[in-house]
Tab-separated table of C-alpha atoms in Angstrom:
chain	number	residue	atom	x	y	z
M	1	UNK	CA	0.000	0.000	0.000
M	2	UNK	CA	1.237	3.625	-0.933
M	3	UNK	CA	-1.572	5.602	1.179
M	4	UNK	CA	-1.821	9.431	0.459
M	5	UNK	CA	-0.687	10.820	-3.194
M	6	UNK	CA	1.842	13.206	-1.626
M	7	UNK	CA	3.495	10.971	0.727
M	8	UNK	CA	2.163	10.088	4.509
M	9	UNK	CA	1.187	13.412	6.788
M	10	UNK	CA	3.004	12.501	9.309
M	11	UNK	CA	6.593	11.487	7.406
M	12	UNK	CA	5.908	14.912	5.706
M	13	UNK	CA	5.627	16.444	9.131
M	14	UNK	CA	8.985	15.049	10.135
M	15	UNK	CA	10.867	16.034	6.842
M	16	UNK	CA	9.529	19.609	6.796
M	17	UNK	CA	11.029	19.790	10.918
M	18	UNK	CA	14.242	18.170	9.449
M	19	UNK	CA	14.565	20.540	6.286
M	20	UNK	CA	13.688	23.390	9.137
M	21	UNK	CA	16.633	22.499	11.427
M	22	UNK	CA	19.298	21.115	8.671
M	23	UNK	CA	18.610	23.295	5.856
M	24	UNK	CA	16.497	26.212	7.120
M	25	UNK	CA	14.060	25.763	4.977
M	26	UNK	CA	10.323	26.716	5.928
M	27	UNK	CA	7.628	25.083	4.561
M	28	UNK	CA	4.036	24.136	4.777
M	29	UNK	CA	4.069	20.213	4.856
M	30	UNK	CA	0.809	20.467	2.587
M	31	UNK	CA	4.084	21.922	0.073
M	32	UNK	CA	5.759	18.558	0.062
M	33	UNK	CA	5.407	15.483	-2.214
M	34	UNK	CA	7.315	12.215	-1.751
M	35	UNK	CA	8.580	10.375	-4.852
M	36	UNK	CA	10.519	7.365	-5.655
M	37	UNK	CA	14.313	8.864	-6.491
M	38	UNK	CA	14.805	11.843	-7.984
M	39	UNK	CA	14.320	11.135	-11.175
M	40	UNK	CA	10.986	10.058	-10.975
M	41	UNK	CA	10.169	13.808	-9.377
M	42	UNK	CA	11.950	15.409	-11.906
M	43	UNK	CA	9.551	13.755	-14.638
M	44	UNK	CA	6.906	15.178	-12.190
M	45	UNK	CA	8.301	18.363	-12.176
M	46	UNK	CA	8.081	18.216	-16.183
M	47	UNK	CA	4.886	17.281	-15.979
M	48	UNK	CA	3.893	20.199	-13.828
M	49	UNK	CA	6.010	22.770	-15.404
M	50	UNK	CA	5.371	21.771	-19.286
M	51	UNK	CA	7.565	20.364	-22.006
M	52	UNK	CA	7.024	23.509	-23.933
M	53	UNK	CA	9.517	25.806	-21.916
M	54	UNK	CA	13.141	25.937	-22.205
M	55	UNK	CA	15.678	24.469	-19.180
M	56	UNK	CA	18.665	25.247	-18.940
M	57	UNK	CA	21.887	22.982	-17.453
M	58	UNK	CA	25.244	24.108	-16.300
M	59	UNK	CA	28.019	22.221	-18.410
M	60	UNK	CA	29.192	19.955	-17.101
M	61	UNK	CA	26.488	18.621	-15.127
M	62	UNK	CA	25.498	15.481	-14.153
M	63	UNK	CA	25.119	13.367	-17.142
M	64	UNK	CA	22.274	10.839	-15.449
M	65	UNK	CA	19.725	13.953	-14.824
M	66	UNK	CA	20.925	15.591	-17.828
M	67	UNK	CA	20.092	12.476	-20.246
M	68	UNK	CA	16.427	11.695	-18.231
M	69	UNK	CA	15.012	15.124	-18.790
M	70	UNK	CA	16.568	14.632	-22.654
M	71	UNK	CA	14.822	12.055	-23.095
M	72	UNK	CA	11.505	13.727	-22.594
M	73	UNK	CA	11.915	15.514	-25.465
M	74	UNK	CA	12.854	18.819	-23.720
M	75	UNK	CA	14.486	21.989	-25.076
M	76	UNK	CA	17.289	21.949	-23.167
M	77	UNK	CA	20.182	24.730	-23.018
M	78	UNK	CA	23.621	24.646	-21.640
M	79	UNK	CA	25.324	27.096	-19.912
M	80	UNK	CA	29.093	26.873	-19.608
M	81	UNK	CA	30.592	27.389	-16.072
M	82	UNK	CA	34.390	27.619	-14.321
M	83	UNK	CA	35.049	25.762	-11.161
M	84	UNK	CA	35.654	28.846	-9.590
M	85	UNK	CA	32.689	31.112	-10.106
M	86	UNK	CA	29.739	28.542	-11.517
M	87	UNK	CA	27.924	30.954	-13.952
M	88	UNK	CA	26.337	34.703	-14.374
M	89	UNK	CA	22.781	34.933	-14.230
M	90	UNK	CA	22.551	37.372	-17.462
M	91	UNK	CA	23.425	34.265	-19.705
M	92	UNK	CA	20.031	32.490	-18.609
M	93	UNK	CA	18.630	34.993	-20.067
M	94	UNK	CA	20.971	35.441	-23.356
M	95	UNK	CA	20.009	32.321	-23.881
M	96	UNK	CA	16.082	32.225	-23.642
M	97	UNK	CA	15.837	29.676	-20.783
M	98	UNK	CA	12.722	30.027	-18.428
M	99	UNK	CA	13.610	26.925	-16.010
M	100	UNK	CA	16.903	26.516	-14.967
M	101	UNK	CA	18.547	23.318	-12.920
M	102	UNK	CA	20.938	23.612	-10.841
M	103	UNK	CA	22.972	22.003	-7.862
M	104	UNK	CA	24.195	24.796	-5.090
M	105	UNK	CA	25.439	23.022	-2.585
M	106	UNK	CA	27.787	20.315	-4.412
M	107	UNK	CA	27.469	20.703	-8.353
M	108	UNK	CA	28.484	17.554	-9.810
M	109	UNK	CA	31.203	17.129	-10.954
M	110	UNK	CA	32.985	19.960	-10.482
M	111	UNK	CA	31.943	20.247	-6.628
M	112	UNK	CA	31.300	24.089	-6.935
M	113	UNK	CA	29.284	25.367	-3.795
M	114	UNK	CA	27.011	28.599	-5.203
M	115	UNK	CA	27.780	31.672	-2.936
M	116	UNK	CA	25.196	33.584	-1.369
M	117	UNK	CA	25.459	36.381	-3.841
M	118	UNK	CA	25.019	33.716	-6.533
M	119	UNK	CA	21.554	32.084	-4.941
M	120	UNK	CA	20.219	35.361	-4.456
M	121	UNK	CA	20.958	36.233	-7.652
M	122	UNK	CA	19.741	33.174	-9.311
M	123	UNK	CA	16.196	33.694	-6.617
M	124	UNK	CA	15.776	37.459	-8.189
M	125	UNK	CA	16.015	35.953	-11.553
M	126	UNK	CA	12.932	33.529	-10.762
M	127	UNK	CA	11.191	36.518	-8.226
M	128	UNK	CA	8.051	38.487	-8.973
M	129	UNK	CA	4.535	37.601	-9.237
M	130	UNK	CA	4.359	37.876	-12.868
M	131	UNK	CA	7.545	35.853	-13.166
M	132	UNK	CA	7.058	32.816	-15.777
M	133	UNK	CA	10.917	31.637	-14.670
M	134	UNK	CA	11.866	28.664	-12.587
M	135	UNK	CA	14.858	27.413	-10.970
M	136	UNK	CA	14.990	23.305	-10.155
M	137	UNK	CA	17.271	23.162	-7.038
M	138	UNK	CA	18.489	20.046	-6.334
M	139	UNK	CA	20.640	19.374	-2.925
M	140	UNK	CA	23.014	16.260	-4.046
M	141	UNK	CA	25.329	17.177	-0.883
M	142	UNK	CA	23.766	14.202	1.050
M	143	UNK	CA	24.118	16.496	3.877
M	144	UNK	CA	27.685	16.899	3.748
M	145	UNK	CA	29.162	19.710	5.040
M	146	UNK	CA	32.539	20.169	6.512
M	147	UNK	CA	32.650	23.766	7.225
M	148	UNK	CA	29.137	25.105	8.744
M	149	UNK	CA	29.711	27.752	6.262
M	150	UNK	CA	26.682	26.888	3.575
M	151	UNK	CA	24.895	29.528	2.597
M	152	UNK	CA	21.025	29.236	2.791
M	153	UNK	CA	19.109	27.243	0.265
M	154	UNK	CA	17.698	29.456	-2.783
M	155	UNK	CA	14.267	27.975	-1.967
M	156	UNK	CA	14.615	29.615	1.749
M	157	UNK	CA	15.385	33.149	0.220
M	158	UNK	CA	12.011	34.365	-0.843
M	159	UNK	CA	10.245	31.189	0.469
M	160	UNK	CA	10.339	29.452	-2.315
M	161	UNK	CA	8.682	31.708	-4.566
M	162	UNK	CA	9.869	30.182	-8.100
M	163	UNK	CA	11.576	27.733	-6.841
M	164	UNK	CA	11.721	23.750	-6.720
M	165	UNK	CA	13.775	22.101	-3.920
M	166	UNK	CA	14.309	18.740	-4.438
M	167	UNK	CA	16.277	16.134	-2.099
M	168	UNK	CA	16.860	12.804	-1.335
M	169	UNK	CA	17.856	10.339	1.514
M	170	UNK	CA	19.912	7.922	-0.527
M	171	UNK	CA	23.374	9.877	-0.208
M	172	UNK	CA	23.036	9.692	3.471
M	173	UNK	CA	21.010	6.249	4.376
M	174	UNK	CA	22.071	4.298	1.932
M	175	UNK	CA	22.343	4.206	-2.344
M	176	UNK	CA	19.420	1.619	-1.958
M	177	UNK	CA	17.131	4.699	-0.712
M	178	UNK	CA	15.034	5.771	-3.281
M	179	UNK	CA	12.759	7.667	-0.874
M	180	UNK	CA	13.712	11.633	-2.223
M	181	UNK	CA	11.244	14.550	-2.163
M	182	UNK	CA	10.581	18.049	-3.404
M	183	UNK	CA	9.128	21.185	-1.807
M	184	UNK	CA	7.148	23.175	-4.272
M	185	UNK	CA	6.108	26.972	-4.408
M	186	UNK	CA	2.724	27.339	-2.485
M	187	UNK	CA	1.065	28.672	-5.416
M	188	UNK	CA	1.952	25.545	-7.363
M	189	UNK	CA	0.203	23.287	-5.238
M	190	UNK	CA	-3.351	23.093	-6.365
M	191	UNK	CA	-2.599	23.232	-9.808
M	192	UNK	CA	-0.412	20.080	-9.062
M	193	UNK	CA	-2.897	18.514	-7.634
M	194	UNK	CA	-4.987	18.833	-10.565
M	195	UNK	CA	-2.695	18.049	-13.184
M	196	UNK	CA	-1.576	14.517	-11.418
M	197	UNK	CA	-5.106	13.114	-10.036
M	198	UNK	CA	-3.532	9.536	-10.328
M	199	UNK	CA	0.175	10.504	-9.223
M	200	UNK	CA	1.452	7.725	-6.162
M	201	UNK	CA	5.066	8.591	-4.470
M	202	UNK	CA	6.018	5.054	-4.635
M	203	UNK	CA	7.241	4.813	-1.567
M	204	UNK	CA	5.180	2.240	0.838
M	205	UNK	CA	3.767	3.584	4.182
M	206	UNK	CA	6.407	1.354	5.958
M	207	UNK	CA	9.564	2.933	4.435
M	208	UNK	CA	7.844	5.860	5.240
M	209	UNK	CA	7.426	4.780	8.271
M	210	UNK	CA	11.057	3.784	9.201
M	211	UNK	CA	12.400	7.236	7.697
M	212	UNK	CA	9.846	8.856	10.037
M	213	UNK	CA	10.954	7.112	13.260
M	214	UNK	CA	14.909	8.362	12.209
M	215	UNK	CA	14.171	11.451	11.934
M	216	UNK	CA	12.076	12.139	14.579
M	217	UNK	CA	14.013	9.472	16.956
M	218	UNK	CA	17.096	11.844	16.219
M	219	UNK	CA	18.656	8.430	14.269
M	220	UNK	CA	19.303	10.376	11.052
M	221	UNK	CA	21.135	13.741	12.549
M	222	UNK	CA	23.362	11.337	14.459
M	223	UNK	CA	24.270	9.267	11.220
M	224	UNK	CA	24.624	12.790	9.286
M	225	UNK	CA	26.974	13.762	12.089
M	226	UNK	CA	28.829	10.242	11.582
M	227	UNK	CA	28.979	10.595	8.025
M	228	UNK	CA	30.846	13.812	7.893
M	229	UNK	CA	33.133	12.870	10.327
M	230	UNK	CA	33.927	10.081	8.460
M	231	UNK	CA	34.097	11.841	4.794
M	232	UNK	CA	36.116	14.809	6.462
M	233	UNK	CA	38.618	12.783	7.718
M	234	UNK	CA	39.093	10.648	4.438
M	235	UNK	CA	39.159	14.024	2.566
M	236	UNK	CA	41.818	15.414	5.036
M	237	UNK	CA	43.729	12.587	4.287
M	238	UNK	CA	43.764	11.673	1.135
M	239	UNK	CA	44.634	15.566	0.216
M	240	UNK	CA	47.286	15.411	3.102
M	241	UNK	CA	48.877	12.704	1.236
M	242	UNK	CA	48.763	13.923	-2.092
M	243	UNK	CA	50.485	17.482	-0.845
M	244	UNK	CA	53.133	15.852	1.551
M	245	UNK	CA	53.912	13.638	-1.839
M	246	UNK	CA	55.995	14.252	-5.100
M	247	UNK	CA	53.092	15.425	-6.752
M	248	UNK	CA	51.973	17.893	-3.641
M	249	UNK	CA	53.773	21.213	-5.068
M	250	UNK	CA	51.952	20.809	-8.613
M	251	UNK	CA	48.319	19.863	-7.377
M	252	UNK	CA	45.884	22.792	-6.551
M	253	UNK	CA	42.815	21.570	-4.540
M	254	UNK	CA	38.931	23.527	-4.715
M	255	UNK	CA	35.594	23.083	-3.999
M	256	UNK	CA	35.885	20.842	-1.402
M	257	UNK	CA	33.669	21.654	1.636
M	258	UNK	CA	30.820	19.445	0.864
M	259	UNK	CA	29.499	16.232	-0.873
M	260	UNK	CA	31.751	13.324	-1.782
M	261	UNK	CA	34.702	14.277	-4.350
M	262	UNK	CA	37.572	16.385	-4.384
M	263	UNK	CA	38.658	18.019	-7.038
M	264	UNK	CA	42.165	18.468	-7.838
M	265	UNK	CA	44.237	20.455	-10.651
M	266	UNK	CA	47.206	19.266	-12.006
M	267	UNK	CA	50.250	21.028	-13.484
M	268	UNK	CA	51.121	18.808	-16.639
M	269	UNK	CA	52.082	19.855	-20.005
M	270	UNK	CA	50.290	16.842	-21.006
M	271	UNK	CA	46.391	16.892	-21.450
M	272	UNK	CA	44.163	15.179	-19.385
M	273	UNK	CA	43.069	12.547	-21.192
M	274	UNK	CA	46.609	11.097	-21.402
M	275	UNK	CA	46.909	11.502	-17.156
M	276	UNK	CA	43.662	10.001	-17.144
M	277	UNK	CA	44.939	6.828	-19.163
M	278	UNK	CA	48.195	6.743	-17.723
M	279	UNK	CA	46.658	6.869	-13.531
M	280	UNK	CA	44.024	3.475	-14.902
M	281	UNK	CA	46.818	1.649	-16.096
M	282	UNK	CA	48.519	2.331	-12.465
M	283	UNK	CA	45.141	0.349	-11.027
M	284	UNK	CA	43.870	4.392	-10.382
M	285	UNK	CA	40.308	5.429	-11.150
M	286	UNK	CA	39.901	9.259	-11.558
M	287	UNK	CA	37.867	11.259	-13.880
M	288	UNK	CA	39.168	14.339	-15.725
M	289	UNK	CA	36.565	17.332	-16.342
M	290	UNK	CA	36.264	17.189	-19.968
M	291	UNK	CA	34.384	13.461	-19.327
M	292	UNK	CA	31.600	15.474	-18.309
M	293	UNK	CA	31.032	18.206	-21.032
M	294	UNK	CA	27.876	17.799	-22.916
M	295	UNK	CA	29.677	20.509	-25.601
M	296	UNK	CA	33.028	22.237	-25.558
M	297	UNK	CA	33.583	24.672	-22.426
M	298	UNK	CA	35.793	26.836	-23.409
M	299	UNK	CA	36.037	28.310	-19.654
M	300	UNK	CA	36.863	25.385	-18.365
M	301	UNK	CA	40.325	24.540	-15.839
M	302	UNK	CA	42.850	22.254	-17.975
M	303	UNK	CA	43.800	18.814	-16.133
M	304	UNK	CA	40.950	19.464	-13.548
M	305	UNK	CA	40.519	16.164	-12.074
M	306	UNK	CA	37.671	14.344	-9.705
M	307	UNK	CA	38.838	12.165	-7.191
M	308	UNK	CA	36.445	9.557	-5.061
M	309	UNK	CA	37.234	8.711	-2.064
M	310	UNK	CA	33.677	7.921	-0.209
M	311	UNK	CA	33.658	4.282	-0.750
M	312	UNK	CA	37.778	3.768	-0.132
M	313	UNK	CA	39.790	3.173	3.229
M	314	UNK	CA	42.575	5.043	4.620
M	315	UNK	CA	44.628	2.251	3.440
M	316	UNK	CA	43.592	1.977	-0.215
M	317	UNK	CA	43.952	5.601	-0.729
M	318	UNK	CA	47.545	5.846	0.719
M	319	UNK	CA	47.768	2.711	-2.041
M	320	UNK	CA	46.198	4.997	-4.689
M	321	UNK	CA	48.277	8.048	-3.975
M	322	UNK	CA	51.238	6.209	-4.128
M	323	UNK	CA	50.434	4.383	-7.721
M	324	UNK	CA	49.592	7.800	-8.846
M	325	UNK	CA	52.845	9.206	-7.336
M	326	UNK	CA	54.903	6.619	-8.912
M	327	UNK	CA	53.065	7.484	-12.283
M	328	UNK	CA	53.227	11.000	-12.728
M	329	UNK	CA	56.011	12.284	-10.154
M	330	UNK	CA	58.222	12.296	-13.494
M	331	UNK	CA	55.931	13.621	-16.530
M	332	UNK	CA	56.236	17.069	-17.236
């Protein structure tokens, strides 16, 4: 049994406490639906929004989003960012985009946090009654933050006016979590309601009911607290390592005060492509940035590279940095 459309009252009680204290967002739990992963709520954003508008995607992006809302035959428009600044607001507009997606708190891949200029920027863009733009915020974080520092949600800026947050447990209970859910402008509700008479989360009322009792039991703030004392310290040292190595004085580290990658520039008259190559071969896995253009960027860091370390030990990644050590220490 899936019970009520939008996701049990009381589960939607506890996430809009949770989303009060963690993200200090305010909303009316009547504001939030339940749905089976993300994607599945971004097809229901589609659905609410309309396939005749144009979205926009920062590039690169995340390919798996990028590719579902392709696939419904959307007019989709990319806007090129740096890994130190993200993008300027005036190109949305240069380039005729009324819904735009975006990740502020960990864009993937290149693990860019959005300042608090740039939200409220981007939440001006959407503002105004007569406003016909959109911004699809996504939090793919999992509630990792090593600093404190994180600016405010756009959504919590002009309470949500324009804007779609959308989140999801799996990052921090486990990848087999499809529970996720959005919060949705208050004026958008009814009309939602409307337009999906036969909509079901897809979630049953007992995984509801076990994400209910860990949030509410406190379970799920003392696993987020866990988790991030776990990812900081596998952060601190796998970028420890790297600097006290060979490589340290030619590796420049950003954007890495939230989520679950590091990202790491290289000084290499070779391209990236080549390091890429040459780390695999060494039994290392990293990805370099131009893997995740969907066109040329021509703002985009040379030999920018994303390094995983979530699902290593401290052992394997003192084994990776050295294979990667023993690779490139010599190249020029």
């Amino acid at each position: 049994m899936h019970g009520n459309k939008r996701g049990e009252l009381e589960f939607r009680s506890a996430i809009s406490r949770f989303l009060y204290n963690r993200r200090n967002i305010d909303c009316s739990v009547s504001d939030i639906f339940l749905g089976a992963g993300i994607q599945y709520l971004l097809t229901v954003v589609v659905m609410i929004l309309g396939t005749d508008k144009v979205y926009g995607f920062e590039n690169p992006t995340d390919y798996k989003m990028f590719i579902w809302l392709k696939n419904l035959g959307l007019d989709i428009r990319l806007v090129d960012i740096d890994l130190d600044n993200g993008f300027k607001c005036d190109k949305l507009d240069e380039l005729g985009i009324d819904v735009m997606f975006v990740m502020p708190e960990n864009q993937l891949p290149t693990g860019h946090c959005m300042s608090k200029k740039q939200r409220r920027e981007l939440a001006q863009w959407c503002s105004g009654k007569n406003s016909s733009k959109y911004v699809i915020e996504v939090a793919t974080d999992g509630n990792l933050n090593y600093t404190n520092n994180t600016p405010n949600p756009i959504y919590s800026i002009y309470k949500g006016e324009n804007v779609i947050f959308i989140d999801s447990f799996d990052l921090t209970i486990s990848p087999n979590v499809k529970t996720s859910f959005m919060v949705l402008p208050h004026g958008l509700v009814e009309s939602v309601i409307k337009k999906i008479e036969t909509y079901s989360p897809l979630i049953t009322i007992l995984e509801q009911k076990i994400y209910q009792d860990m949030i509410n039991s406190g379970q799920l703030e003392r696993l987020i607290k866990r988790n991030n004392k776990t990812m900081k310290d596998k952060r601190n040292y796998l970028i420890s390592s790297i600097q006290k190595s060979k490589l340290g004085p030619r590796f420049k580290f950003i954007n890495y005060d939230t989520g679950m990658n590091l990202l790491g520039i290289f000084d290499s008259q070779m391209n990236g492509t080549e390091l890429t190559k040459l780390a695999f071969n060494n039994g290392v896995k990293i990805f370099e940035m131009t893997k995740f253009l969907l066109k040329p960027n021509n703002i985009m860091t040379k030999n920018a590279f994303v390094f995983g370390y979530a699902g290593l030990t401290i052992p394997e990644i003192e084994s990776a940095v050295q294979n990667l050590e023993n690779v490139w220490y010599k190249l020029k």
